[in-house]
Amino acid sequence: MGRKQVRPPRALPPVPRILGSLFFSFCFIDDIPLSRPKKKKPRTKTMLASASSEGLVQTAVHRPSESSEPPTKEPIEHPEGPVQRRQRKTRLPHELETAFTQKTSSPSLLRNENGINVEPAEEPIIPKPRRKTKKTQPAELHYANELGVEDEDIITDEQRSPEQQSVFTAPTGISQPVGKVFVEKNRRFQATDRSELIKTTENIEMSVDLKPSWTTRDVALSVHRAFRMVGLFSHGFLAGCAVWNIIVIYVLAGDQLSNLSNLLQQYKTLAYPFQSLLYLLLALSTVSAFDRIDFAKTSVAIRNFLALDPTAFASFLYFTALILSLSQQMTSDRIHLYTPSSVNGSLWAAGIEEQVLQPWIMVNLVVAVLVGLSWLFLSYRPGVDLSEELMFSSDVEEYSDKDKGIKASS
Amino acid sequence: MLQTSNYSLVLSLQFLLLSYDLFVNSFSELLRMAPVVQLVLFIIQDIAVLFNIIIIFLMFFNTFIFQAGLVNLLFHKFKGTIILTAMYFALSIFLHVWVMNLRWKDSNRFVWTDGLQTLFVFQRLAAVLYCYFYKRTAVRLGDPRFYQDSVWLRKEFMQTRRTYKWPRHMKKCSTSLIIGDAN
């Protein structure tokens, strides 16, 4: 609130009403509400009229500084004043929007613009900050222009001279352009930097421009490619897991499968979790391999398989491994529920171990081999994806065209 | 026209349901500490499959092909998915009922018979095929060509008409339509 008292009075030049209202729509004062300057505007105008032009105000401004200008000059120059100002209006319409403090507090400037166009030496301190603003804020000038206010018009706190403050008689608030724009957020006007506001609006425009380019086809394509990556990972992981599993089984079973009871005891906690993991990875890998050959188009898939295409062959091997693995579910559950034959109600009667376990080990070995081979076949040509080529054919053409264009340009 | 954001949302929901289905198929045998746990998992799994069926049909209804009345073309294009999904749903319910019936008293009992093993293998194989076909269909339905009239659509329609054996009354109807068009 201290600012209110310090604020200097400014005499408004005879701006046309429409322009004035336009100007006031851009002018905000930090503390004083918007409606207040509007009330002050006619008061200043009447003051001007009653005191027969700016003369009074000018003297009021210059009194404390005790300017050397004689008071007699004013009545002489007064009749020419309005006419000259009208001419100025036609010549420099944008100047109407410029800071009024500078014009009103320096009457000599008006006079000089009349004919001589030379600034007197006596001129008050105010023009200096104007140059300052020009020098310090050149980069922001174009931003300011976009929002309809020139940077020259913006008066920062530094520009208020002590002379003006002392002259101030009443706490009148006259609007002036400031470096900030007040944006309504949550039913309140909040000060935001103009340059920032422009940047954010530009960003929004950019995002709006970008959005339409991301079509449903792109979404589908990106999902398809993401799943291909998951599949690629699962191929390798599955091959590693299967090989590790068969090694563990053979190590626990001992030489010539002589220690099968040891295998059962050690492996029973591992059997079912591994079976579940194997199914999960096999399912992912099979789906991924089917994607590679576009299994849904049966004719293409069969043709590729007959042509001994590694990818088609790998999907066939995966599917076989899946069937073999699933067929061992019963045995896996039997291993999971293993109790020695001596225990009452045991599923494992004496001598049955080898009979049940030998095919199970063989199937696991075959699964490991199939999975390992499939992984080798698929990693031989990891880029092959017939689904993408067939499903998104137009897209692929576009991409290839783009690539060609890029290559040609480079 | 299908919105990208809507499609992304639907696709993510479909993939979520598919992932849940795959998870339950893989680990339901492990999570059988209590019969109720398995029962809840199975119920949710079946509901998820049902939801997926509903979603895919809603996506079909949203296509230009369907709205233009070319339902047959749509069925011809995605018959594999529709049949497989229906089969998988039936197999799942059958297996779940059987397994829960056997394990309700004691969840850690050895319940396997040759019949159950066979059903289990078929259900799990159908699950993999369902996953592949469903995923493929969901991704394919993102193609903007399904949501607008195009030369491709007309060509597809003509191709289907050639391969599909129309019933007699339909044949008459279609020929009269063509004559009417020509006139």
Tab-separated table of N, CA and C in Angstrom, chain A residues 26-27 41 83 103 134 141 149 156-157 164 228 230 241 259 264 267 276 351 356 363 366 385:
chain	number	residue	atom	x	y	z
A	26	PHE	N	-5.265	-2.726	-21.217
A	26	PHE	CA	-3.960	-3.360	-21.107
A	26	PHE	C	-3.195	-2.910	-19.874
A	27	CYS	N	-3.713	-1.896	-19.250
A	27	CYS	CA	-2.966	-1.315	-18.145
A	27	CYS	C	-3.440	-1.892	-16.827
A	41	LYS	N	-9.662	8.932	-14.520
A	41	LYS	CA	-9.432	9.466	-15.858
A	41	LYS	C	-10.227	10.741	-16.141
A	83	VAL	N	-3.226	21.690	-31.029
A	83	VAL	CA	-3.102	21.501	-32.484
A	83	VAL	C	-1.911	20.599	-32.783
A	103	LYS	N	5.722	11.786	-20.985
A	103	LYS	CA	5.209	12.931	-21.746
A	103	LYS	C	4.765	14.047	-20.824
A	134	LYS	N	15.115	0.095	-23.577
A	134	LYS	CA	15.351	-0.306	-24.969
A	134	LYS	C	16.569	-1.215	-25.055
A	141	LEU	N	11.253	-8.071	-27.095
A	141	LEU	CA	10.425	-7.094	-27.798
A	141	LEU	C	9.355	-7.767	-28.656
A	149	VAL	N	1.445	-4.972	-26.374
A	149	VAL	CA	2.035	-3.896	-25.569
A	149	VAL	C	3.506	-3.807	-25.918
A	156	THR	N	8.983	0.037	-15.176
A	156	THR	CA	9.337	-0.722	-13.986
A	156	THR	C	9.466	0.233	-12.801
A	157	ASP	N	9.641	-0.325	-11.629
A	157	ASP	CA	9.719	0.496	-10.410
A	157	ASP	C	10.927	1.429	-10.401
A	164	GLN	N	9.246	12.915	-8.813
A	164	GLN	CA	7.815	12.661	-9.048
A	164	GLN	C	7.118	12.264	-7.759
A	228	ARG	N	7.048	-57.460	-29.612
A	228	ARG	CA	8.159	-58.157	-30.275
A	228	ARG	C	9.412	-58.123	-29.410
A	230	VAL	N	9.405	-57.916	-26.116
A	230	VAL	CA	9.129	-58.847	-24.999
A	230	VAL	C	9.384	-60.276	-25.471
A	241	CYS	N	16.687	-70.957	-19.485
A	241	CYS	CA	15.993	-71.672	-18.403
A	241	CYS	C	15.913	-73.168	-18.690
A	259	ASN	N	20.585	-92.133	-9.186
A	259	ASN	CA	20.136	-91.577	-7.900
A	259	ASN	C	18.812	-90.826	-8.067
A	264	LEU	N	14.235	-86.703	-6.881
A	264	LEU	CA	12.854	-86.421	-6.463
A	264	LEU	C	12.823	-85.564	-5.198
A	267	TYR	N	14.309	-82.069	-6.146
A	267	TYR	CA	13.655	-81.326	-7.232
A	267	TYR	C	12.173	-81.077	-6.972
A	276	SER	N	5.403	-74.036	-14.329
A	276	SER	CA	4.595	-72.820	-14.541
A	276	SER	C	5.370	-71.775	-15.330
A	351	GLY	N	9.917	-98.757	-6.918
A	351	GLY	CA	10.265	-99.241	-8.260
A	351	GLY	C	9.577	-98.510	-9.395
A	356	VAL	N	8.517	-93.734	-14.271
A	356	VAL	CA	7.851	-92.426	-14.462
A	356	VAL	C	8.861	-91.360	-14.870
A	363	VAL	N	11.597	-86.021	-22.126
A	363	VAL	CA	10.754	-84.940	-22.669
A	363	VAL	C	11.371	-83.581	-22.337
A	366	VAL	N	14.232	-83.010	-24.658
A	366	VAL	CA	13.749	-82.653	-26.007
A	366	VAL	C	13.254	-81.195	-26.010
A	385	ASP	N	9.706	-59.867	-39.523
A	385	ASP	CA	8.374	-59.775	-38.903
A	385	ASP	C	7.346	-59.625	-40.014
